[in-house]
Coordinates of C-alpha atoms and ligand atoms in Angstrom, one line a residue:
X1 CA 88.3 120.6 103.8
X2 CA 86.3 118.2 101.1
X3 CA 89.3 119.1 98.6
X4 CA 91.5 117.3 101.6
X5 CA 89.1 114.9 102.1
X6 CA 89.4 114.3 98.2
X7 CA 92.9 114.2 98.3
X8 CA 93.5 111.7 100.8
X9 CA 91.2 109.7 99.1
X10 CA 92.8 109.8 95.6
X11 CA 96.4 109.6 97.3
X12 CA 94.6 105.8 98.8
X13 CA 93.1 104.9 96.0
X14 CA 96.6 105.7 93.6
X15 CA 98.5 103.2 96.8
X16 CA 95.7 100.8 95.7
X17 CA 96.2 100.8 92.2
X18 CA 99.7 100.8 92.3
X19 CA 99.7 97.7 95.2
X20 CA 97.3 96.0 92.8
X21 CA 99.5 96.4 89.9
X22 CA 102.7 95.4 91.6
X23 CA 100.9 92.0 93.3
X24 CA 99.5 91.2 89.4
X25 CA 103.3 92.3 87.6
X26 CA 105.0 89.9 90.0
X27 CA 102.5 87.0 90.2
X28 CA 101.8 87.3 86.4
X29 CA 104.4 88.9 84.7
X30 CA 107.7 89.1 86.2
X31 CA 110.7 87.3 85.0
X32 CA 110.5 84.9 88.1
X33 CA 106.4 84.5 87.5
X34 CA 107.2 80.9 86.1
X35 CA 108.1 79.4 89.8
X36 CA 105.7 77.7 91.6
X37 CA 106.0 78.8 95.5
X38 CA 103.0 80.4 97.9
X39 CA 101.4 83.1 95.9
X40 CA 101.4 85.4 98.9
X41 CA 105.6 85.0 98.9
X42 CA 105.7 85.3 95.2
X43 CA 104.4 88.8 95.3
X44 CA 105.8 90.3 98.8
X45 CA 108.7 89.7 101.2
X46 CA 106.7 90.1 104.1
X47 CA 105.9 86.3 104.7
X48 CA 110.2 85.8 104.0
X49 CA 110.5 88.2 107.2
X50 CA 107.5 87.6 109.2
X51 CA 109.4 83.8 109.4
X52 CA 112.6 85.0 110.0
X53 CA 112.1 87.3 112.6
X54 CA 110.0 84.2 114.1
X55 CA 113.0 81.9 114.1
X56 CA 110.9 79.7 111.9
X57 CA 112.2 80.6 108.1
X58 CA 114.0 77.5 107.1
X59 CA 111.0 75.0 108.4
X60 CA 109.1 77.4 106.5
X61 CA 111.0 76.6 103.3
X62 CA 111.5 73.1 103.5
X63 CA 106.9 73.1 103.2
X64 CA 107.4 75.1 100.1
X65 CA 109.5 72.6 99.3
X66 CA 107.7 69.8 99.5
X67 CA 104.8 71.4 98.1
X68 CA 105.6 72.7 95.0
X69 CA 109.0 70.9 94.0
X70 CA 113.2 71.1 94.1
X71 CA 112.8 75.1 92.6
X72 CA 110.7 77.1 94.4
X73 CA 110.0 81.4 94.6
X74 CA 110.2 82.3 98.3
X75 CA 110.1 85.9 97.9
X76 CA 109.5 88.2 94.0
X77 CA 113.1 88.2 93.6
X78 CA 114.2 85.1 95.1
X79 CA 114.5 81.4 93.8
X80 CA 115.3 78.0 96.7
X81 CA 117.0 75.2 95.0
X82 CA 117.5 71.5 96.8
X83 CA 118.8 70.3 93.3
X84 CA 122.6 68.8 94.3
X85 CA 123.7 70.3 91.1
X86 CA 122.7 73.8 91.9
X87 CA 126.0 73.5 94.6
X88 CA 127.7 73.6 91.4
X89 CA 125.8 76.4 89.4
X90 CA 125.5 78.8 92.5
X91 CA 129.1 78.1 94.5
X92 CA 131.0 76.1 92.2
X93 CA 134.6 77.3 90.4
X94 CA 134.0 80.2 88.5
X95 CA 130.3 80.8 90.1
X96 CA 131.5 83.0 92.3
X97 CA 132.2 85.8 89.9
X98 CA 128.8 86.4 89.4
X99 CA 126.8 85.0 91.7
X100 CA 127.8 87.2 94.6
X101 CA 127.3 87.0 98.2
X102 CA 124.0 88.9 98.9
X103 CA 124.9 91.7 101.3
X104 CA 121.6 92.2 102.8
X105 CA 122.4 88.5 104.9
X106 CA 125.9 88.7 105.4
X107 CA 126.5 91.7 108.0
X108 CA 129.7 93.8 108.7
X109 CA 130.8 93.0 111.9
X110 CA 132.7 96.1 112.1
X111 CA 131.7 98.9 109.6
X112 CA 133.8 99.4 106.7
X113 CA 135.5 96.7 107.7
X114 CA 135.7 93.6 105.6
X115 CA 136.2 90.2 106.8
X116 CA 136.8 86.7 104.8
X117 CA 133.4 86.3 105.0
X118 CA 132.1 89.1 104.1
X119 CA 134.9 90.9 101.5
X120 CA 134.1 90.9 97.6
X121 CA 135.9 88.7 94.9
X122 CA 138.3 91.2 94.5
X123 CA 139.8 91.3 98.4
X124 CA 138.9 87.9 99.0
X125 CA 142.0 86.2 97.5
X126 CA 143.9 88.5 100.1
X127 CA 141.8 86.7 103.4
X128 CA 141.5 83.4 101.9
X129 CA 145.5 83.1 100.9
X130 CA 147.0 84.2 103.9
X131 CA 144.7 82.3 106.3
X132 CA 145.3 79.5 104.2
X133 CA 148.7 79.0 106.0
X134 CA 146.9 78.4 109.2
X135 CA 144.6 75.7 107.9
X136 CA 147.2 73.6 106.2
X137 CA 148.2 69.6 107.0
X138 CA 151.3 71.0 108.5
X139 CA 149.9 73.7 110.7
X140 CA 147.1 71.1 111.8
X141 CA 149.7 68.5 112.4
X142 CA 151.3 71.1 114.7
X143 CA 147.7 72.1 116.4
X144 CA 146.5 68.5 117.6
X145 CA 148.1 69.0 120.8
X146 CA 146.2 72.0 121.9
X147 CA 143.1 69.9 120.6
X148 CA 144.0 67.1 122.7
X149 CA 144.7 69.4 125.7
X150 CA 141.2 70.9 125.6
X151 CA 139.5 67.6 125.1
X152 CA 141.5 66.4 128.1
X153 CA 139.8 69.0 130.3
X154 CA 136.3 68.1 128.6
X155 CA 137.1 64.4 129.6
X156 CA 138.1 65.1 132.7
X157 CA 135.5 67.9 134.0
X158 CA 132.5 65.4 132.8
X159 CA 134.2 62.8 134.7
X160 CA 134.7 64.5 137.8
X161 CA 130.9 65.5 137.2
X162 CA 129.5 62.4 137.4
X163 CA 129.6 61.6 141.2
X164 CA 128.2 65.7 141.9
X165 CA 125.8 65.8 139.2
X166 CA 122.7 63.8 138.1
X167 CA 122.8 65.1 134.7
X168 CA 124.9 67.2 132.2
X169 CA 124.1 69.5 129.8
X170 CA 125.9 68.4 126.6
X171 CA 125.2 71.7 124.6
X172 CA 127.1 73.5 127.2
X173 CA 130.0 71.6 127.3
X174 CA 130.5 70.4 123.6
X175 CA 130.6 74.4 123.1
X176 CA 132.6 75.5 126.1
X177 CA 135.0 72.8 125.0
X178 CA 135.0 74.2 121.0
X179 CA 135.0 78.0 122.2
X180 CA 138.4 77.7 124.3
X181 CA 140.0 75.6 121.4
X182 CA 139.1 78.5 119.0
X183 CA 139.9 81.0 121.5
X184 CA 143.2 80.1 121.5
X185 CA 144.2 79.2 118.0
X186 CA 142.2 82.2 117.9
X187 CA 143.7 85.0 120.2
X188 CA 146.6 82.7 121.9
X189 CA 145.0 82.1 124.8
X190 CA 141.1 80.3 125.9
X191 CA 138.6 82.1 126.6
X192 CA 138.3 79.6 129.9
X193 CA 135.0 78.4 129.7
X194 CA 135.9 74.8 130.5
X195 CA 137.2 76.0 134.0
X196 CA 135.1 78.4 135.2
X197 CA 131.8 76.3 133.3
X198 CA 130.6 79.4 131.9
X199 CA 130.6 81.5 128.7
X200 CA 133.0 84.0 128.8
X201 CA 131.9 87.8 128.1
X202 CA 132.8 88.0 124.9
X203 CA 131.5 84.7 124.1
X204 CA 128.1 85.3 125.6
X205 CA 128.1 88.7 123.6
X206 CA 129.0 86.9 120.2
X207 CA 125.8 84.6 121.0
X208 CA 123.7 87.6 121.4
X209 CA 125.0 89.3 118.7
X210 CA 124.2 86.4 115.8
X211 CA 120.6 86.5 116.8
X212 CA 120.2 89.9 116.7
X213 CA 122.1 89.8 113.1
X214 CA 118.8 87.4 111.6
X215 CA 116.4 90.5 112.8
X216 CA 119.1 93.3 110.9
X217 CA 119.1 91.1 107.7
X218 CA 115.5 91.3 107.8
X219 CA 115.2 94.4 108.6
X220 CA 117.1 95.7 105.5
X221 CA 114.9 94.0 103.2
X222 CA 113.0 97.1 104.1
X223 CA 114.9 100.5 104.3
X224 CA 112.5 102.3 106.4
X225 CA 113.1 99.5 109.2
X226 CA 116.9 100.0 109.1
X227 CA 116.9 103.3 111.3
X228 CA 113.5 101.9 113.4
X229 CA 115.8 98.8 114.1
X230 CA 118.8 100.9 115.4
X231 CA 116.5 102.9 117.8
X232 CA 115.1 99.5 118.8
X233 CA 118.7 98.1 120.0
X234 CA 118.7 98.3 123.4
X235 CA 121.9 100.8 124.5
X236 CA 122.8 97.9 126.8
X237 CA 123.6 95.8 124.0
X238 CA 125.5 98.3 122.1
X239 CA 127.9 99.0 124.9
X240 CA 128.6 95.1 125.5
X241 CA 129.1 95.0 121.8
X242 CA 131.5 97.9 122.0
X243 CA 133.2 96.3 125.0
X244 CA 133.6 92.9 122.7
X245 CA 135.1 94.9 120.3
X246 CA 137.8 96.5 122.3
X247 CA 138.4 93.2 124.0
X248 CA 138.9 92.0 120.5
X249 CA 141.5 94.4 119.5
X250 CA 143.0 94.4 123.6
X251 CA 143.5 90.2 122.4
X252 CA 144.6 90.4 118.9
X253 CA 147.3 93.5 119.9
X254 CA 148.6 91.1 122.9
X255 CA 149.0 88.1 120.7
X256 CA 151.0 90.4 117.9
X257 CA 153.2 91.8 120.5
X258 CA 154.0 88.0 121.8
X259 CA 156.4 85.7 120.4
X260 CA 154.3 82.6 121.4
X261 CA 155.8 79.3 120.2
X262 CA 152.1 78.0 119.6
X263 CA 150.6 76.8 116.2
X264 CA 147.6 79.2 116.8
X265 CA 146.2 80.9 114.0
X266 CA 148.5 84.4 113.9
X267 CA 152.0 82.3 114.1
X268 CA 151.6 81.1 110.7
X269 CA 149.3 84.4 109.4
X270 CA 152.0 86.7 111.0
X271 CA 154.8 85.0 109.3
X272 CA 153.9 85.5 105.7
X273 CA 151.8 88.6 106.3
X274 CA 152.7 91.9 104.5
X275 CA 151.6 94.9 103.2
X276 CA 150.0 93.4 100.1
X277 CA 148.2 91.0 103.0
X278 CA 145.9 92.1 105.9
X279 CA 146.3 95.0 107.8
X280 CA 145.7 95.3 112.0
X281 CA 141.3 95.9 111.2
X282 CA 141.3 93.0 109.1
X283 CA 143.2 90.6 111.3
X284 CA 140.7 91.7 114.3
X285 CA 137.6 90.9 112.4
X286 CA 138.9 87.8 110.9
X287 CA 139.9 86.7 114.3
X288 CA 136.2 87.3 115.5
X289 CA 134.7 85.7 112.2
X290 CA 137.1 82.6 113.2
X291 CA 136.1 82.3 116.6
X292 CA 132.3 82.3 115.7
X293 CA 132.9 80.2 112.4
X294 CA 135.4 77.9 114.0
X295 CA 133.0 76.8 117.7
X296 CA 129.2 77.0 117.7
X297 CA 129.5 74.9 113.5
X298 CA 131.2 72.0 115.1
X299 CA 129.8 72.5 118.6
X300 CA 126.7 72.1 117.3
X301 CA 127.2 69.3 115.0
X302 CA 128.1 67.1 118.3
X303 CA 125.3 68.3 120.1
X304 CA 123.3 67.0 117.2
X305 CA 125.2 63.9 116.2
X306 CA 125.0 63.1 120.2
X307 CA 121.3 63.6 120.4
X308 CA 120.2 61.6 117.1
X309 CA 122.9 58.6 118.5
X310 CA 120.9 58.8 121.6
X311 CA 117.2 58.9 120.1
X312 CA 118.6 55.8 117.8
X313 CA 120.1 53.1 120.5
X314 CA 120.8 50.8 118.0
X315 CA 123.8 53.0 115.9
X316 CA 125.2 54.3 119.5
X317 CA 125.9 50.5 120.2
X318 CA 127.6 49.9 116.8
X319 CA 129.6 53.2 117.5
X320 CA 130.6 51.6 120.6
X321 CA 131.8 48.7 119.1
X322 CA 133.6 50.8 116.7
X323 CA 135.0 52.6 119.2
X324 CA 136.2 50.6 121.8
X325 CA 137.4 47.6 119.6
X326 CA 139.4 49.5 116.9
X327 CA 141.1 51.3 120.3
X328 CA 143.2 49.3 122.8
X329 CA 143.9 52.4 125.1
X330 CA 142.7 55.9 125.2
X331 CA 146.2 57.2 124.1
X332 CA 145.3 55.3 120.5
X333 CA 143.0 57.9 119.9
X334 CA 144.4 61.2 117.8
X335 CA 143.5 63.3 114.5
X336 CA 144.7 60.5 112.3
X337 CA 143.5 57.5 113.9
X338 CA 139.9 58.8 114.1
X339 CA 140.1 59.4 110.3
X340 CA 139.6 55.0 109.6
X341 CA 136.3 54.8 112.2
X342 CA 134.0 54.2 109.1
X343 CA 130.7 54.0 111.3
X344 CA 131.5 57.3 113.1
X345 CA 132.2 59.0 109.9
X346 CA 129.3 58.0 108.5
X347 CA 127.1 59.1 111.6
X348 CA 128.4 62.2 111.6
X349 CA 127.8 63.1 108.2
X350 CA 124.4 62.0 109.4
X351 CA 124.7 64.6 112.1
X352 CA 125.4 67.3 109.5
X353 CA 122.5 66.2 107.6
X354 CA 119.8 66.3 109.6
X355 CA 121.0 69.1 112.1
X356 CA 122.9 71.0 109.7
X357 CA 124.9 74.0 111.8
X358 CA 123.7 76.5 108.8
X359 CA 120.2 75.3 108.2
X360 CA 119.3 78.3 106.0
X361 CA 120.5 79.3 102.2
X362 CA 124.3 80.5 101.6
X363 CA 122.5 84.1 99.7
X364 CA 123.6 85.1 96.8
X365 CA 122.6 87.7 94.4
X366 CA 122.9 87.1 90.4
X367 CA 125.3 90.7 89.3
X368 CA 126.6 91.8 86.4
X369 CA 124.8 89.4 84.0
X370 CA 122.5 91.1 82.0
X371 CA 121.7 87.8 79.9
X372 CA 121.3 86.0 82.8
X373 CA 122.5 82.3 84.1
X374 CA 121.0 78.6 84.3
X375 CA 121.0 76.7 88.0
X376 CA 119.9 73.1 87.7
X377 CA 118.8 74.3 84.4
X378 CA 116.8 76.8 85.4
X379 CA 116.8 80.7 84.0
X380 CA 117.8 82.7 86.4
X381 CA 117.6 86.4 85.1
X382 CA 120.3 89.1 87.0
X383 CA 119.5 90.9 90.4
X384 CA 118.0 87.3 91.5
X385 CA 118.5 85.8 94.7
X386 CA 119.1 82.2 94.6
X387 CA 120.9 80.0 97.5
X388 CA 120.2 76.0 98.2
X389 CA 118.3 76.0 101.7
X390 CA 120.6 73.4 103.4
X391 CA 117.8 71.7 105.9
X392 CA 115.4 71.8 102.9
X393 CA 117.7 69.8 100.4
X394 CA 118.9 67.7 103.6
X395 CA 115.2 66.6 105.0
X396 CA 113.5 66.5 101.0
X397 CA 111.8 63.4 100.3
X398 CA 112.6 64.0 96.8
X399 CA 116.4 63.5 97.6
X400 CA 116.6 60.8 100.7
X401 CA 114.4 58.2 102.2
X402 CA 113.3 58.7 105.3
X403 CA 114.5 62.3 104.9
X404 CA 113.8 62.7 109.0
X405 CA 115.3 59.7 110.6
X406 CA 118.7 59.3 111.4
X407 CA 120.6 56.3 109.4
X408 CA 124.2 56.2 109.2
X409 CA 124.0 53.2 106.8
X410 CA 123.1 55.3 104.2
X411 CA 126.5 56.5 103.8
X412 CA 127.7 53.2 104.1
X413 CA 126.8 52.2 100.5
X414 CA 123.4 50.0 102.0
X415 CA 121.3 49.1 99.0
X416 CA 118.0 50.4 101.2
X417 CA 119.4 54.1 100.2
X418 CA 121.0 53.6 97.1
X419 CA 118.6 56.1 95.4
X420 CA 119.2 58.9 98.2
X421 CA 121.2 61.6 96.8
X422 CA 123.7 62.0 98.9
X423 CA 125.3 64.8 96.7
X424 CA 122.7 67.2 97.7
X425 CA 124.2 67.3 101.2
X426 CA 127.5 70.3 101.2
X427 CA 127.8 71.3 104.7
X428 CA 131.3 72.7 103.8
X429 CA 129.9 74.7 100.7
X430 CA 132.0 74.4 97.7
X431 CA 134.5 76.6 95.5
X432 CA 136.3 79.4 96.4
X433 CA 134.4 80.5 99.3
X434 CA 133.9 77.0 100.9
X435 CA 134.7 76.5 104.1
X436 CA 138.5 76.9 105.1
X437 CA 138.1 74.9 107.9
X438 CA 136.6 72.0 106.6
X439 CA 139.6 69.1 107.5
X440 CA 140.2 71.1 110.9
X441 CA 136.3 70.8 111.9
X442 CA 136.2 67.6 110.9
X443 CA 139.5 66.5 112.9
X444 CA 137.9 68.0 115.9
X445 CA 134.5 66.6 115.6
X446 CA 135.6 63.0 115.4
X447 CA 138.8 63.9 118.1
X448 CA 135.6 64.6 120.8
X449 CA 132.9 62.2 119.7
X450 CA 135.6 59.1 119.4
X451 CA 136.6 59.8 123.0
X452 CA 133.4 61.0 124.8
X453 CA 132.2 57.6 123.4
X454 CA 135.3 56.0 124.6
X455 CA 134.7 57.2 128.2
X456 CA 131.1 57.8 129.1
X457 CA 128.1 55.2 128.7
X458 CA 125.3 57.9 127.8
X459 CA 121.7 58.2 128.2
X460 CA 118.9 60.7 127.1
X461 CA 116.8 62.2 130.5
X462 CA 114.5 64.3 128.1
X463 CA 113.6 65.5 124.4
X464 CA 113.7 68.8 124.9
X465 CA 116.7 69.1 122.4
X466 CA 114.7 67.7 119.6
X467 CA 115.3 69.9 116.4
X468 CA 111.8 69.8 115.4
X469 CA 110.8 72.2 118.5
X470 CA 114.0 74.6 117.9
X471 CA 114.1 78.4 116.6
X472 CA 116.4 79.6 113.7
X473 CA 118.5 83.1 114.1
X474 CA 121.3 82.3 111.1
X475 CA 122.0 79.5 114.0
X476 CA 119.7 77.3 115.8
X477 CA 118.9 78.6 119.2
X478 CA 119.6 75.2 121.1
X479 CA 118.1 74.1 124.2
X480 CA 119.7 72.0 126.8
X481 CA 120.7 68.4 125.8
X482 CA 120.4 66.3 129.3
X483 CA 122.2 63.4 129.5
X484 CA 123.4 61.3 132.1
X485 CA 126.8 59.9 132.2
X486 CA 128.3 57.0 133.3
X487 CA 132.0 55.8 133.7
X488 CA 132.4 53.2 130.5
X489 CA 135.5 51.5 131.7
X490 CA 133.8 48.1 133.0
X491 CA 131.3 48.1 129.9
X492 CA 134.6 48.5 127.9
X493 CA 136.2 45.4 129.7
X494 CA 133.2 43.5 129.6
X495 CA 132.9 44.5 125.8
Ligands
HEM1 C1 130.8 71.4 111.3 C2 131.7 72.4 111.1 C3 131.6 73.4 110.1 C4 130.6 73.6 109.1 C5 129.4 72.8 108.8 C6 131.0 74.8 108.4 C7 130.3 75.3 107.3 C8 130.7 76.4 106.6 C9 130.0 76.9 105.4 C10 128.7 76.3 104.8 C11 130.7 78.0 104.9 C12 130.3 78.8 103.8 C13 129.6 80.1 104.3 C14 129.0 81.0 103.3 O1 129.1 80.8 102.1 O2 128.4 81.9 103.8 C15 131.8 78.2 105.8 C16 132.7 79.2 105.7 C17 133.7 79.4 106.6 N1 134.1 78.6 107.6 FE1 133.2 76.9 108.2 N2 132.1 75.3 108.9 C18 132.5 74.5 109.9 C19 133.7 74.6 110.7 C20 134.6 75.6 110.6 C21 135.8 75.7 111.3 C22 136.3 74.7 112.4 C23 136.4 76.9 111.0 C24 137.7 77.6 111.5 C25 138.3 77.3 112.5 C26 135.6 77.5 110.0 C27 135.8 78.7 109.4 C28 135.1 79.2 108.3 C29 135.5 80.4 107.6 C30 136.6 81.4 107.9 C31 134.6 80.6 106.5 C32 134.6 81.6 105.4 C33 135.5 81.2 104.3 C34 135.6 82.1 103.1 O3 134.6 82.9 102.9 O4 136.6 82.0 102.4 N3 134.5 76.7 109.8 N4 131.8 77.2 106.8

């Protein structure tokens, strides 16, 4: 019994020692001990998850931040940059190769199944080439009239709403409106939510589904959680998952077996696809990754934009003006039009700055590099984890004045901000794994803002959207945005 006693004792004691030398190796010693950043993250993960699992992780980083400076240690083996030219170091041409996409964030969707996202430098040439072909001039030229189609219905719906309803919630709609574009470039036909103004199935699921994705990434910064996480899921959510993925496939195999005459996203893939391309798995999960990269990005860049517009009366006038003088009719309004409204440009770039739709850091993990590698001159040993923290760099003092209110003119060359740098703000990434759907998403976003601004005269009911109050889970979590609407034709003709 006392040589138990004595064991258990010593077997403490050896956990002590060996916590105590690990805390003073990584505070003191470790390649990364140079950093400035919380002592307690420096030396364990634990504060990295406690935030993410609270939804609270990149507000978490953005105080490091402006505590200890643009480089900061926000775990032992990870390093946050704001710098604009760590874009470049980390994601730039010829980055890629070593600074790889840190597979503990970015999870399968489908196991041992790659997507676009989520496939290594050496398949992802093979995703990236072939979708190309649906995200060229041409096949956008080609796509517009679907866009118009389901803008139509968004116009239309909100009007007919505003003799029934005393308010709308914008959230809703700007994503109904972006899921049932996507869901038919998508699949080749909407998911419907702008009719029956609900999510669809699958939809909903794909919601559930991303935040339960920030509490696996956190999870598998700690192996022992992995199979504790898996019993956790509830076995309700793994059969709708299931279900989603057999809907998928039930989609993707009815679109391939249609000769559909519309520009969606498989006429062009299907065309120049072959057996060096993507095979029937692939095509699925890109699909899926499309749908969810391609809707709740742009969705929630209006719901933002649209907010900040609102809390900022002054630059929703001037958009106005924009808007309805450059415009004689409704009909003037289309993908290259929108391109010359300088002011809405400008305020949605705002948008994307202050609300950005991936407000965390695009991980990446240092490989391969025994010597190491410098970001924003900065030695960065190998196994690191580095990635810019997008709301950090976009709400930093040390980049832009008045990092927290919303000012288009900053954009607009306005000697106030002439020292912001504006550089640091990527919300389309850069280099080879940049966003493919950068012109498309930005076609769309000004499409819908130009003409919900054209039709509706829109006021705020509440704050309850403000992005200071909202969770993180890879996405934000957002709450409703209530606004009421009012038919703009007589402020239009008395404009
Ligand atoms: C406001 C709108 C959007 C923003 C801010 C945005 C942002 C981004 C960012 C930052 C990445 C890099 C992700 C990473 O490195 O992990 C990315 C990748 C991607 N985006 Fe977007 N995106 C938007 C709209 C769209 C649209 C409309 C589509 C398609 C219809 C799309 C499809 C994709 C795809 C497929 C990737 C992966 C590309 C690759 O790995 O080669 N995105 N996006």
């Amino acid at each position: 019994m006392r040589e138990l006693f004595f064991a258990i004792i010593a077997a403490w004691a050896l956990l002590f020692v060996y916590a105590l030398g690990l805390v003073v190796y990584r505070k003191a010693f470790h390649p990364l001990a140079q950093y400035p950043g919380p002592w307690l993250w420096s030396v364990s993960r634990v504060p990295w998850v406690y935030h993410q699992v609270s939804g609270n992780l990149a507000k978490a980083i953005l105080k490091i931040h402006n505590q200890y400076g643009e480089v900061v240690r926000t775990s032992p083996d990870e390093i946050s940059f704001i710098t604009p030219s760590a874009w470049r170091d980390i994601y730039g041409p010829g980055r890629t190769e070593f600074f790889k996409k840190d597979m503990k964030v970015y999870p399968r969707m489908v196991e041992n199944v790659d997507s676009i996202l989520t496939a290594d430098n050496a398949n992802h040439p093979r995703h990236r080439k072939l979708l190309n072909y649906a995200f060229s001039e041409r096949a956008l030229r080609a796509q517009e009239p679907l866009f118009q189609k389901y803008v139509d219905q968004l116009i239309h719906k909100l009007r007919d709403s505003i003799g029934t309803e005393s308010s709308v919630d914008l959230v809703k709609w700007y994503n109904w409106t972006t899921f049932d574009i996507i869901g038919h470039l998508g699949f080749g036909e909407p998911f419907g939510c702008l009719e029956s103004k609900d999510y669809h199935p699958w939809v909903a699921m794909i919601i559930e589904h991303i935040k339960g994705g920030a509490y696996l990434s956190a999870s598998k910064r700690y192996s022992f959680l992995i199979p504790i996480m898996r019993r956790l899921i509830p076995k309700e959510l793994i059969a709708k998952r299931n279900a989603q993925l057999a809907l998928t496939k039930e989609k993707v195999a009815r679109r391939v077996a249609t000769d559909s005459s519309d520009a969606d996203f498989l006429s062009f893939i299907l065309k120049e696809n072959n057996e060096k391309g993507l095979n029937r798995a692939e095509l699925e999960v890109d699909a899926s990754i499309l749908i969810i990269a391609g809707s709740e990005t742009t969705a929630t860049t209006m719901s933002g934009t649209t907010y900040y517009l609102l809390k900022y009366p002054e630059t929703l006038k001037r958009l106005k003006a924009e808007i309805r003088s450059v415009f004689v009719s409704e009909e003037d309004i289309n993908f290259l039009s929108v391109q010359e409204l300088r002011y809405m440009n400008a305020c949605i770039k705002e948008g994307l700055r202050l609300f950005p739709p991936i407000p965390t850091g695009l991980a990446r993990i240092l490989e391969d590099r025994p010597g190491g590698e410098y970001v924003s001159g900065c030695f960065i040993p190998d196994r690191t984890r580095v990635s810019v923290s997008q709301y950090s760099a976009y709400r930093s003092p040390l980049n832009f004045k008045d990092p927290d209110s919303f000012r288009p003119e900053r954009w607009l060359g306005d000697p106030d901000y002439a020292a912001d740098k504006r550089d640091a703000v990527q919300s389309f990434s850069i280099g080879p794994r940049n966003c493919i759907g950068v012109t498309m998403g930005w076609a769309e976003m000004r499409l819908m803002l130009a003409r919900v601004v054209w039709n509706f005269d829109l006021e705020l009911l509440d704050d309850g959207f403000n992005p200071e109050q909202q969770d993180v889970y890879n996405f934000w979590q957002k709450p409703a945005l209530n606004v009421r609407l009012s038919d703009a034709s007589k402020s239009r003709r008395k404009a």
